[in-house]
Tab-separated table of N, CA and C in Angstrom:
chain	number	residue	atom	x	y	z
A	24	LEU	N	-215.656	81.835	-68.991
A	24	LEU	CA	-214.562	82.606	-69.157
A	24	LEU	C	-213.476	81.722	-69.920
A	25	PRO	N	-212.689	82.177	-70.794
A	25	PRO	CA	-211.640	81.283	-71.524
A	25	PRO	C	-210.646	80.833	-70.638
A	26	LYS	N	-210.250	79.758	-70.652
A	26	LYS	CA	-209.047	79.321	-69.760
A	26	LYS	C	-207.664	79.898	-70.368
A	27	ILE	N	-207.556	79.483	-71.630
A	27	ILE	CA	-206.121	79.685	-72.181
A	27	ILE	C	-206.402	80.514	-73.613
A	28	MET	N	-205.647	81.486	-73.657
A	28	MET	CA	-205.718	82.281	-75.030
A	28	MET	C	-204.367	82.466	-75.564
A	29	LEU	N	-204.505	82.263	-76.871
A	29	LEU	CA	-203.235	82.438	-77.565
A	29	LEU	C	-203.428	83.752	-78.528
A	30	ALA	N	-202.713	84.578	-78.388
A	30	ALA	CA	-202.742	85.795	-79.357
A	30	ALA	C	-201.573	85.936	-80.193
A	31	GLY	N	-201.938	86.014	-81.556
A	31	GLY	CA	-200.941	86.345	-82.574
A	31	GLY	C	-200.662	87.746	-82.911
A	32	GLY	N	-199.647	88.235	-83.111
A	32	GLY	CA	-199.408	89.423	-83.557
A	32	GLY	C	-197.999	89.740	-84.036
A	33	GLY	N	-197.593	91.141	-84.459
A	33	GLY	CA	-196.085	91.276	-84.562
A	33	GLY	C	-196.047	91.489	-86.033
A	34	ASP	N	-194.791	91.344	-86.775
A	34	ASP	CA	-194.428	91.783	-87.994
A	34	ASP	C	-194.568	90.561	-88.884
A	35	ASP	N	-194.502	89.377	-88.440
A	35	ASP	CA	-194.527	88.234	-89.288
A	35	ASP	C	-195.560	88.049	-90.200
A	36	ASN	N	-195.425	87.650	-91.387
A	36	ASN	CA	-196.519	87.653	-92.632
A	36	ASN	C	-197.213	86.742	-92.600
A	37	SER	N	-197.295	85.704	-91.431
A	37	SER	CA	-198.129	84.554	-91.428
A	37	SER	C	-199.601	85.031	-91.280
A	38	PRO	N	-200.594	84.136	-91.588
A	38	PRO	CA	-202.029	84.234	-91.478
A	38	PRO	C	-202.449	84.679	-90.016
A	39	THR	N	-201.749	83.916	-89.048
A	39	THR	CA	-201.895	84.214	-87.627
A	39	THR	C	-201.755	85.596	-87.477
A	40	CYS	N	-200.588	86.240	-87.761
A	40	CYS	CA	-200.243	87.694	-87.502
A	40	CYS	C	-201.079	88.737	-88.297
A	41	ARG	N	-201.370	88.448	-89.637
A	41	ARG	CA	-202.105	89.303	-90.325
A	41	ARG	C	-203.350	89.474	-89.835
A	42	SER	N	-204.038	88.393	-89.243
A	42	SER	CA	-205.365	88.331	-88.727
A	42	SER	C	-205.389	88.818	-87.314
A	43	ARG	N	-204.194	88.841	-86.652
A	43	ARG	CA	-204.059	88.988	-85.157
A	43	ARG	C	-205.172	88.126	-84.531
A	44	LEU	N	-204.999	86.916	-84.919
A	44	LEU	CA	-205.876	85.814	-84.367
A	44	LEU	C	-205.696	85.382	-82.848
A	45	CYS	N	-206.796	85.233	-82.239
A	45	CYS	CA	-206.796	84.905	-80.782
A	45	CYS	C	-207.491	83.503	-80.590
A	46	VAL	N	-206.761	82.636	-80.386
A	46	VAL	CA	-207.425	81.315	-80.247
A	46	VAL	C	-207.712	80.858	-78.686
A	47	THR	N	-208.749	80.349	-78.554
A	47	THR	CA	-208.979	79.945	-77.195
A	47	THR	C	-209.021	78.486	-77.132
A	48	THR	N	-208.417	77.665	-76.064
A	48	THR	CA	-208.462	76.432	-76.038
A	48	THR	C	-209.067	75.896	-74.538
A	49	TRP	N	-209.422	74.641	-74.590
A	49	TRP	CA	-209.773	73.978	-73.489
A	49	TRP	C	-209.096	72.564	-73.684
A	50	GLY	N	-209.074	71.695	-72.526
A	50	GLY	CA	-208.667	70.369	-72.524
A	50	GLY	C	-209.820	69.615	-73.182
A	51	ASP	N	-209.419	68.466	-73.831
A	51	ASP	CA	-210.270	67.454	-74.422
A	51	ASP	C	-210.146	66.125	-74.037
A	52	PRO	N	-211.235	65.236	-74.017
A	52	PRO	CA	-211.106	63.886	-73.840
A	52	PRO	C	-210.478	63.286	-74.960
A	53	VAL	N	-209.413	62.218	-74.682
A	53	VAL	CA	-208.892	61.655	-75.917
A	53	VAL	C	-208.713	60.176	-75.648
A	54	LEU	N	-208.670	59.376	-76.579
A	54	LEU	CA	-208.406	57.853	-76.350
A	54	LEU	C	-207.325	57.449	-75.600
A	55	ASP	N	-207.230	56.650	-74.849
A	55	ASP	CA	-206.028	56.281	-73.942
A	55	ASP	C	-205.653	54.955	-74.655
A	56	ALA	N	-204.331	55.040	-74.990
A	56	ALA	CA	-203.466	53.935	-75.497
A	56	ALA	C	-203.090	52.847	-74.513
A	57	PHE	N	-203.197	53.327	-73.289
A	57	PHE	CA	-202.935	52.242	-72.240
A	57	PHE	C	-203.909	51.484	-71.709
A	58	GLY	N	-205.167	51.377	-72.277
A	58	GLY	CA	-206.225	50.564	-71.826
A	58	GLY	C	-207.251	51.020	-70.840
A	59	GLN	N	-207.101	52.377	-70.442
A	59	GLN	CA	-208.052	52.815	-69.593
A	59	GLN	C	-209.457	53.465	-70.224
A	60	GLY	N	-209.352	53.439	-71.483
A	60	GLY	CA	-210.563	54.080	-72.257
A	60	GLY	C	-210.321	55.422	-72.750
A	61	PHE	N	-210.150	56.393	-71.868
A	61	PHE	CA	-209.867	57.677	-72.325
A	61	PHE	C	-209.279	58.492	-71.143
A	62	GLY	N	-208.804	59.596	-71.496
A	62	GLY	CA	-208.228	60.570	-70.473
A	62	GLY	C	-208.550	61.983	-70.936
A	63	ILE	N	-208.140	62.983	-70.144
A	63	ILE	CA	-208.093	64.323	-70.570
A	63	ILE	C	-206.754	64.882	-70.956
A	64	LEU	N	-206.625	65.300	-72.120
A	64	LEU	CA	-205.649	66.086	-72.631
A	64	LEU	C	-205.558	67.514	-72.243
A	65	SER	N	-204.806	68.092	-71.480
A	65	SER	CA	-204.756	69.309	-70.856
A	65	SER	C	-204.780	70.475	-71.924
A	66	GLY	N	-205.628	71.401	-71.888
A	66	GLY	CA	-205.428	72.546	-72.638
A	66	GLY	C	-203.935	73.072	-72.422
A	67	ASP	N	-203.545	73.221	-71.243
A	67	ASP	CA	-202.109	73.599	-71.044
A	67	ASP	C	-201.020	72.964	-71.746
A	68	ASP	N	-201.272	71.672	-72.110
A	68	ASP	CA	-200.208	70.844	-72.833
A	68	ASP	C	-200.638	71.213	-74.397
A	69	ILE	N	-201.962	71.396	-74.807
A	69	ILE	CA	-202.206	71.704	-76.171
A	69	ILE	C	-201.582	72.974	-76.608
A	70	VAL	N	-201.679	73.948	-75.701
A	70	VAL	CA	-201.218	75.487	-75.927
A	70	VAL	C	-199.718	75.439	-76.095
A	71	VAL	N	-198.807	74.572	-75.532
A	71	VAL	CA	-197.492	74.595	-75.741
A	71	VAL	C	-197.123	74.231	-77.354
A	72	ARG	N	-197.854	73.098	-77.740
A	72	ARG	CA	-197.619	72.894	-79.115
A	72	ARG	C	-197.991	74.005	-80.042
A	73	LEU	N	-199.182	74.603	-79.731
A	73	LEU	CA	-199.747	75.725	-80.564
A	73	LEU	C	-198.723	76.900	-80.674
A	74	CYS	N	-198.132	77.206	-79.316
A	74	CYS	CA	-197.311	78.328	-79.232
A	74	CYS	C	-195.870	77.971	-79.910
A	75	LEU	N	-195.350	76.878	-79.993
A	75	LEU	CA	-194.186	76.461	-80.463
A	75	LEU	C	-194.154	76.045	-81.977
A	76	GLU	N	-195.372	75.766	-82.471
A	76	GLU	CA	-195.497	75.267	-83.896
A	76	GLU	C	-196.297	76.062	-85.017
A	77	VAL	N	-197.031	76.942	-84.381
A	77	VAL	CA	-197.831	77.800	-85.185
A	77	VAL	C	-197.079	79.103	-85.586
A	78	PRO	N	-196.743	79.318	-86.572
A	78	PRO	CA	-195.988	80.651	-86.918
A	78	PRO	C	-196.695	81.953	-86.625
A	79	GLY	N	-195.894	82.940	-85.891
A	79	GLY	CA	-196.429	84.183	-85.639
A	79	GLY	C	-197.109	84.436	-84.301
A	80	VAL	N	-197.166	83.270	-83.327
A	80	VAL	CA	-197.536	83.409	-82.009
A	80	VAL	C	-196.474	84.160	-81.269
A	81	THR	N	-197.047	85.435	-80.521
A	81	THR	CA	-196.297	86.191	-79.776
A	81	THR	C	-196.674	86.166	-78.421
A	82	ARG	N	-197.951	85.809	-78.015
A	82	ARG	CA	-198.345	85.982	-76.593
A	82	ARG	C	-199.112	84.591	-76.185
A	83	LEU	N	-199.017	84.235	-75.167
A	83	LEU	CA	-199.702	83.240	-74.466
A	83	LEU	C	-200.291	83.797	-73.081
A	84	VAL	N	-201.813	83.833	-73.007
A	84	VAL	CA	-202.259	84.308	-71.907
A	84	VAL	C	-203.139	83.246	-71.202
A	85	PHE	N	-202.980	83.033	-70.091
A	85	PHE	CA	-203.862	82.139	-69.243
A	85	PHE	C	-204.913	82.932	-68.550
A	86	ALA	N	-206.199	82.898	-68.635
A	86	ALA	CA	-207.165	83.877	-68.040
A	86	ALA	C	-207.948	83.038	-67.130
A	87	GLY	N	-207.887	83.374	-65.834
A	87	GLY	CA	-208.445	82.372	-64.930
A	87	GLY	C	-209.390	83.364	-64.103
A	88	ALA	N	-209.496	82.882	-62.639
A	88	ALA	CA	-210.449	83.549	-61.737
A	88	ALA	C	-209.623	84.571	-60.706
A	89	ILE	N	-208.272	84.407	-60.753
A	89	ILE	CA	-207.577	85.182	-59.795
A	89	ILE	C	-206.484	86.096	-60.615
A	90	ASP	N	-205.739	87.015	-59.915
A	90	ASP	CA	-205.303	88.028	-60.800
A	90	ASP	C	-203.834	87.592	-61.238
A	91	GLY	N	-203.262	86.333	-60.803
A	91	GLY	CA	-202.087	85.932	-61.553
A	91	GLY	C	-201.482	84.883	-60.606
A	92	ILE	N	-200.201	84.598	-60.559
A	92	ILE	CA	-199.673	83.710	-59.733
A	92	ILE	C	-199.447	84.326	-58.418
A	93	LEU	N	-199.970	83.754	-57.282
A	93	LEU	CA	-199.861	84.235	-56.014
A	93	LEU	C	-198.920	83.421	-55.154
A	94	THR	N	-198.194	84.125	-54.140
A	94	THR	CA	-197.364	83.480	-53.348
A	94	THR	C	-198.049	82.395	-52.512
A	95	ARG	N	-199.289	82.538	-52.114
A	95	ARG	CA	-200.046	81.590	-51.370
A	95	ARG	C	-201.322	81.383	-52.046
A	96	PRO	N	-202.275	80.464	-51.632
A	96	PRO	CA	-203.648	80.220	-52.129
A	96	PRO	C	-204.449	81.763	-51.886
A	97	PRO	N	-205.242	81.751	-53.053
A	97	PRO	CA	-205.949	83.071	-53.018
A	97	PRO	C	-206.800	83.284	-51.702
A	98	GLU	N	-207.083	82.477	-51.040
A	98	GLU	CA	-208.014	82.738	-49.662
A	98	GLU	C	-207.270	83.112	-48.530
A	99	ASP	N	-205.737	82.994	-48.679
A	99	ASP	CA	-204.899	83.273	-47.617
A	99	ASP	C	-204.769	84.896	-47.766
A	100	PRO	N	-205.116	85.694	-46.680
A	100	PRO	CA	-204.975	87.078	-46.596
A	100	PRO	C	-203.460	87.604	-46.622
A	101	GLU	N	-202.615	86.799	-46.551
A	101	GLU	CA	-201.035	87.052	-46.786
A	101	GLU	C	-200.671	86.706	-48.321
A	102	ALA	N	-201.421	86.370	-49.199
A	102	ALA	CA	-201.093	86.055	-50.533
A	102	ALA	C	-200.953	87.315	-51.217
A	103	GLU	N	-199.734	87.237	-51.958
A	103	GLU	CA	-199.378	88.591	-52.713
A	103	GLU	C	-199.124	88.042	-54.331
A	104	LEU	N	-199.630	89.065	-55.141
A	104	LEU	CA	-199.351	88.868	-56.477
A	104	LEU	C	-197.748	88.806	-56.934
A	105	LEU	N	-197.331	87.910	-57.679
A	105	LEU	CA	-196.048	87.847	-58.197
A	105	LEU	C	-196.092	88.477	-59.554
A	106	PRO	N	-195.590	89.674	-59.750
A	106	PRO	CA	-195.795	90.316	-61.199
A	106	PRO	C	-194.936	89.656	-62.178
A	107	VAL	N	-193.854	88.874	-61.695
A	107	VAL	CA	-193.045	88.338	-62.760
A	107	VAL	C	-192.620	86.902	-61.949
A	108	TRP	N	-192.881	85.798	-62.620
A	108	TRP	CA	-192.451	84.554	-62.185
A	108	TRP	C	-191.535	83.658	-63.037
A	109	THR	N	-190.507	83.298	-62.491
A	109	THR	CA	-189.617	82.515	-63.316
A	109	THR	C	-189.470	80.970	-62.309
A	110	PRO	N	-189.199	79.708	-63.014
A	110	PRO	CA	-189.299	78.667	-62.357
A	110	PRO	C	-188.519	78.471	-60.980
A	111	GLY	N	-187.636	79.301	-60.779
A	111	GLY	CA	-186.957	79.248	-59.435
A	111	GLY	C	-187.417	79.984	-58.161
A	112	VAL	N	-188.715	80.574	-58.499
A	112	VAL	CA	-189.357	81.611	-57.481
A	112	VAL	C	-190.598	80.606	-56.858
A	113	HIS	N	-190.486	80.403	-55.467
A	113	HIS	CA	-191.398	79.710	-54.871
A	113	HIS	C	-192.867	80.308	-54.651
A	114	PHE	N	-193.853	79.337	-54.976
A	114	PHE	CA	-195.287	79.675	-54.795
A	114	PHE	C	-195.974	78.443	-54.435
A	115	VAL	N	-197.033	78.507	-53.668
A	115	VAL	CA	-197.792	77.347	-53.195
A	115	VAL	C	-198.825	77.214	-54.264
A	116	ALA	N	-198.785	76.166	-55.050
A	116	ALA	CA	-199.921	75.862	-55.925
A	116	ALA	C	-201.136	74.949	-55.456
A	117	GLU	N	-202.368	75.456	-55.518
A	117	GLU	CA	-203.395	74.960	-55.042
A	117	GLU	C	-204.244	74.369	-56.194
A	118	GLN	N	-204.637	73.353	-56.083
A	118	GLN	CA	-205.589	72.599	-57.322
A	118	GLN	C	-206.761	72.101	-56.837
A	119	ASN	N	-207.906	72.540	-57.431
A	119	ASN	CA	-209.323	71.957	-57.075
A	119	ASN	C	-209.454	70.987	-58.259
A	120	VAL	N	-209.340	69.747	-57.752
A	120	VAL	CA	-209.365	68.613	-58.497
A	120	VAL	C	-210.742	68.407	-58.924
A	121	ALA	N	-211.866	69.015	-58.190
A	121	ALA	CA	-213.208	68.744	-58.485
A	121	ALA	C	-213.575	69.403	-59.814
A	122	ILE	N	-212.873	70.683	-60.177
A	122	ILE	CA	-213.100	71.244	-61.439
A	122	ILE	C	-212.087	71.291	-62.383
A	123	ASP	N	-210.839	71.077	-62.010
A	123	ASP	CA	-209.735	71.185	-62.701
A	123	ASP	C	-208.738	69.733	-62.623
A	124	VAL	N	-209.109	68.943	-63.534
A	124	VAL	CA	-208.508	67.579	-63.485
A	124	VAL	C	-207.162	67.468	-64.049
A	125	THR	N	-206.371	68.700	-64.721
A	125	THR	CA	-205.434	68.615	-65.423
A	125	THR	C	-204.025	69.392	-64.819
A	126	GLY	N	-204.067	69.811	-63.636
A	126	GLY	CA	-202.890	70.447	-63.217
A	126	GLY	C	-203.033	71.860	-62.444
A	127	GLY	N	-204.128	72.570	-62.748
A	127	GLY	CA	-204.253	73.704	-61.841
A	127	GLY	C	-203.142	74.704	-62.289
A	128	ILE	N	-202.995	75.723	-61.439
A	128	ILE	CA	-202.040	76.862	-61.823
A	128	ILE	C	-200.581	76.393	-61.749
A	129	GLY	N	-200.238	75.381	-61.061
A	129	GLY	CA	-198.809	74.634	-61.163
A	129	GLY	C	-198.506	74.196	-62.717
A	130	LEU	N	-199.526	73.696	-63.384
A	130	LEU	CA	-199.164	73.171	-64.487
A	130	LEU	C	-199.235	74.391	-65.589
A	131	LYS	N	-199.910	75.302	-65.261
A	131	LYS	CA	-200.061	76.507	-66.226
A	131	LYS	C	-198.702	77.096	-66.080
A	132	ALA	N	-198.263	77.623	-65.001
A	132	ALA	CA	-196.799	78.047	-64.864
A	132	ALA	C	-195.688	77.189	-65.332
A	133	ASP	N	-195.785	75.886	-65.277
A	133	ASP	CA	-194.658	75.184	-65.828
A	133	ASP	C	-194.730	74.990	-67.365
A	134	ARG	N	-195.915	75.097	-67.933
A	134	ARG	CA	-195.980	75.109	-69.454
A	134	ARG	C	-195.728	76.384	-69.968
A	135	ALA	N	-196.054	77.570	-69.423
A	135	ALA	CA	-195.731	78.746	-69.721
A	135	ALA	C	-194.290	79.023	-69.692
A	136	ALA	N	-193.507	78.556	-68.459
A	136	ALA	CA	-192.042	78.569	-68.690
A	136	ALA	C	-191.435	77.839	-69.645
A	137	LEU	N	-191.914	76.668	-70.122
A	137	LEU	CA	-191.378	75.945	-71.068
A	137	LEU	C	-191.506	76.523	-72.328
A	138	VAL	N	-192.756	77.155	-72.713
A	138	VAL	CA	-192.916	78.175	-73.936
A	138	VAL	C	-191.942	79.211	-74.000
A	139	ALA	N	-191.753	79.845	-72.925
A	139	ALA	CA	-190.823	81.016	-72.726
A	139	ALA	C	-189.578	80.795	-73.123
A	140	ALA	N	-189.048	79.374	-72.579
A	140	ALA	CA	-187.680	78.962	-72.780
A	140	ALA	C	-187.476	78.563	-74.136
A	141	GLU	N	-188.454	77.541	-74.685
A	141	GLU	CA	-188.320	77.086	-76.007
A	141	GLU	C	-188.617	78.045	-77.158
A	142	ALA	N	-189.182	79.095	-76.954
A	142	ALA	CA	-189.585	80.151	-77.911
A	142	ALA	C	-188.425	81.217	-77.971
A	143	ASN	N	-187.511	81.190	-77.050
A	143	ASN	CA	-186.414	82.097	-76.965
A	143	ASN	C	-186.765	83.696	-77.057
A	144	GLY	N	-187.736	83.873	-76.287
A	144	GLY	CA	-188.036	85.200	-76.244
A	144	GLY	C	-189.327	85.756	-77.231
A	145	ARG	N	-189.773	84.755	-78.172
A	145	ARG	CA	-190.673	85.089	-79.306
A	145	ARG	C	-192.035	85.244	-78.659
A	146	VAL	N	-192.378	84.379	-77.797
A	146	VAL	CA	-193.511	84.244	-76.973
A	146	VAL	C	-193.594	84.887	-75.620
A	147	ARG	N	-194.210	85.889	-75.310
A	147	ARG	CA	-194.415	86.251	-73.905
A	147	ARG	C	-195.623	85.521	-73.369
A	148	CYS	N	-195.464	85.252	-72.051
A	148	CYS	CA	-196.569	84.415	-71.310
A	148	CYS	C	-197.015	85.052	-70.178
A	149	PHE	N	-198.201	85.119	-69.839
A	149	PHE	CA	-199.078	85.852	-68.749
A	149	PHE	C	-199.978	84.975	-68.329
A	150	VAL	N	-200.314	85.383	-66.820
A	150	VAL	CA	-201.436	84.792	-66.292
A	150	VAL	C	-202.235	86.044	-65.742
A	151	VAL	N	-203.692	86.094	-65.962
A	151	VAL	CA	-204.394	87.208	-65.636
A	151	VAL	C	-205.676	86.849	-65.121
A	152	ASN	N	-206.351	87.804	-64.658
A	152	ASN	CA	-207.839	87.495	-64.026
A	152	ASN	C	-208.880	87.920	-65.407
A	153	GLY	N	-209.442	86.836	-65.814
A	153	GLY	CA	-210.412	86.847	-67.091
A	153	GLY	C	-211.489	87.391	-66.696
A	154	ARG	N	-211.762	87.694	-65.416
A	154	ARG	CA	-213.004	88.449	-65.075
A	154	ARG	C	-212.937	89.958	-65.343
A	155	HIS	N	-211.677	90.508	-65.770
A	155	HIS	CA	-211.450	91.932	-66.155
A	155	HIS	C	-210.977	91.873	-67.469
A	156	PRO	N	-211.705	92.098	-68.551
A	156	PRO	CA	-211.533	92.212	-69.875
A	156	PRO	C	-210.349	92.922	-70.265
A	157	ASP	N	-210.241	94.202	-69.590
A	157	ASP	CA	-209.156	95.129	-69.785
A	157	ASP	C	-207.724	94.459	-69.526
A	158	ARG	N	-207.672	93.697	-68.515
A	158	ARG	CA	-206.554	92.912	-68.201
A	158	ARG	C	-206.093	91.951	-69.204
A	159	VAL	N	-207.164	91.256	-69.831
A	159	VAL	CA	-206.806	90.168	-70.821
A	159	VAL	C	-206.477	91.033	-71.944
A	160	PHE	N	-207.107	92.047	-72.316
A	160	PHE	CA	-206.822	92.953	-73.517
A	160	PHE	C	-205.321	93.209	-73.390
A	161	ALA	N	-204.892	93.904	-72.193
A	161	ALA	CA	-203.648	94.331	-72.043
A	161	ALA	C	-202.502	93.197	-72.330
A	162	ALA	N	-202.862	92.062	-71.663
A	162	ALA	CA	-201.907	90.993	-71.830
A	162	ALA	C	-201.840	90.431	-73.241
A	163	CYS	N	-202.849	90.403	-73.960
A	163	CYS	CA	-202.812	89.951	-75.449
A	163	CYS	C	-202.274	91.045	-76.275
A	164	THR	N	-202.234	92.191	-76.088
A	164	THR	CA	-202.008	93.384	-76.875
A	164	THR	C	-200.720	94.165	-76.506
A	165	GLY	N	-200.449	94.114	-75.257
A	165	GLY	CA	-199.527	95.001	-74.896
A	165	GLY	C	-199.710	96.501	-74.580
A	166	GLN	N	-201.088	96.672	-74.875
A	166	GLN	CA	-201.737	98.073	-74.659
A	166	GLN	C	-202.596	98.144	-73.280
A	167	GLY	N	-202.456	99.306	-72.536
A	167	GLY	CA	-203.189	99.378	-71.374
A	167	GLY	C	-202.375	98.890	-70.157
A	168	ALA	N	-202.905	99.190	-68.934
A	168	ALA	CA	-202.276	98.914	-67.724
A	168	ALA	C	-202.362	97.186	-67.514
A	169	PHE	N	-201.164	96.707	-67.227
A	169	PHE	CA	-201.279	95.379	-67.065
A	169	PHE	C	-201.119	94.960	-65.680
A	170	VAL	N	-202.165	93.997	-65.199
A	170	VAL	CA	-202.205	93.539	-63.916
A	170	VAL	C	-202.326	92.089	-63.892
A	171	GLY	N	-201.229	91.255	-63.510
A	171	GLY	CA	-201.295	89.828	-63.571
A	171	GLY	C	-199.844	89.449	-63.261
A	172	THR	N	-199.116	88.359	-63.880
A	172	THR	CA	-197.902	87.907	-63.617
A	172	THR	C	-197.477	87.395	-65.062
A	173	GLU	N	-196.289	87.858	-65.376
A	173	GLU	CA	-195.432	87.558	-66.515
A	173	GLU	C	-194.720	86.311	-66.352
A	174	ILE	N	-194.696	85.327	-67.112
A	174	ILE	CA	-193.867	84.094	-66.702
A	174	ILE	C	-192.609	84.291	-67.652
A	175	THR	N	-191.541	83.945	-67.299
A	175	THR	CA	-190.336	84.018	-67.978
A	175	THR	C	-189.589	82.589	-67.772
A	176	ALA	N	-188.574	82.333	-68.660
A	176	ALA	CA	-187.775	81.190	-68.437
A	176	ALA	C	-186.745	81.363	-67.481
A	177	ALA	N	-186.336	80.066	-66.878
A	177	ALA	CA	-185.352	79.999	-65.805
A	177	ALA	C	-185.140	78.580	-65.516
A	178	GLN	N	-184.516	78.213	-64.566
A	178	GLN	CA	-184.210	76.886	-63.948
A	178	GLN	C	-185.356	76.163	-63.429
A	179	THR	N	-185.025	75.185	-62.364
A	179	THR	CA	-186.046	74.327	-61.800
A	179	THR	C	-187.045	75.048	-61.007
A	180	THR	N	-188.313	74.346	-60.904
A	180	THR	CA	-189.394	74.919	-60.137
A	180	THR	C	-189.217	74.329	-58.599
A	181	GLN	N	-189.400	75.208	-57.672
A	181	GLN	CA	-189.565	74.721	-56.314
A	181	GLN	C	-190.920	75.127	-55.867
A	182	ARG	N	-191.765	74.306	-56.024
A	182	ARG	CA	-193.153	74.698	-55.851
A	182	ARG	C	-193.933	73.488	-54.875
A	183	GLN	N	-194.627	73.886	-54.074
A	183	GLN	CA	-195.382	72.909	-53.251
A	183	GLN	C	-196.790	72.761	-53.828
A	184	ARG	N	-197.247	71.489	-53.781
A	184	ARG	CA	-198.705	71.290	-54.320
A	184	ARG	C	-199.351	70.887	-53.106
A	185	LEU	N	-200.734	71.437	-52.969
A	185	LEU	CA	-201.551	71.160	-51.647
A	185	LEU	C	-202.509	70.314	-52.105
């Protein structure tokens, strides 16, 4: 499943919008200027630059294995889906460092909020369950029933990392 998707669209006359391009990104190894050899550049960081610098981008969609941002880790029976998240809303961010070395859902939420703030409403940001193609489609196009979390800009994050 793609981790991060960037969907272009709208009325802009740029090639991104004319083609309704959807770019999928992942993190990449990069040379480390600090003497450690290499590091991993998170796809979450790459997508911020793409959203803010590529003309015509209107949607940022993170597609993962859960329905969106949850109030608690997904295995907690009391976990609830947050339909909208802003950086002042508390949630518990759990990261499995064995498979995600670049920040987990917490970094995705932070980067999406940054895009939402810097793009001044031009880019809408979402987290959806990528195992449901209809949800990915709805988040990318605005068509169909949306299930997931929309991330909007606001003040500081109050999140716990486990």
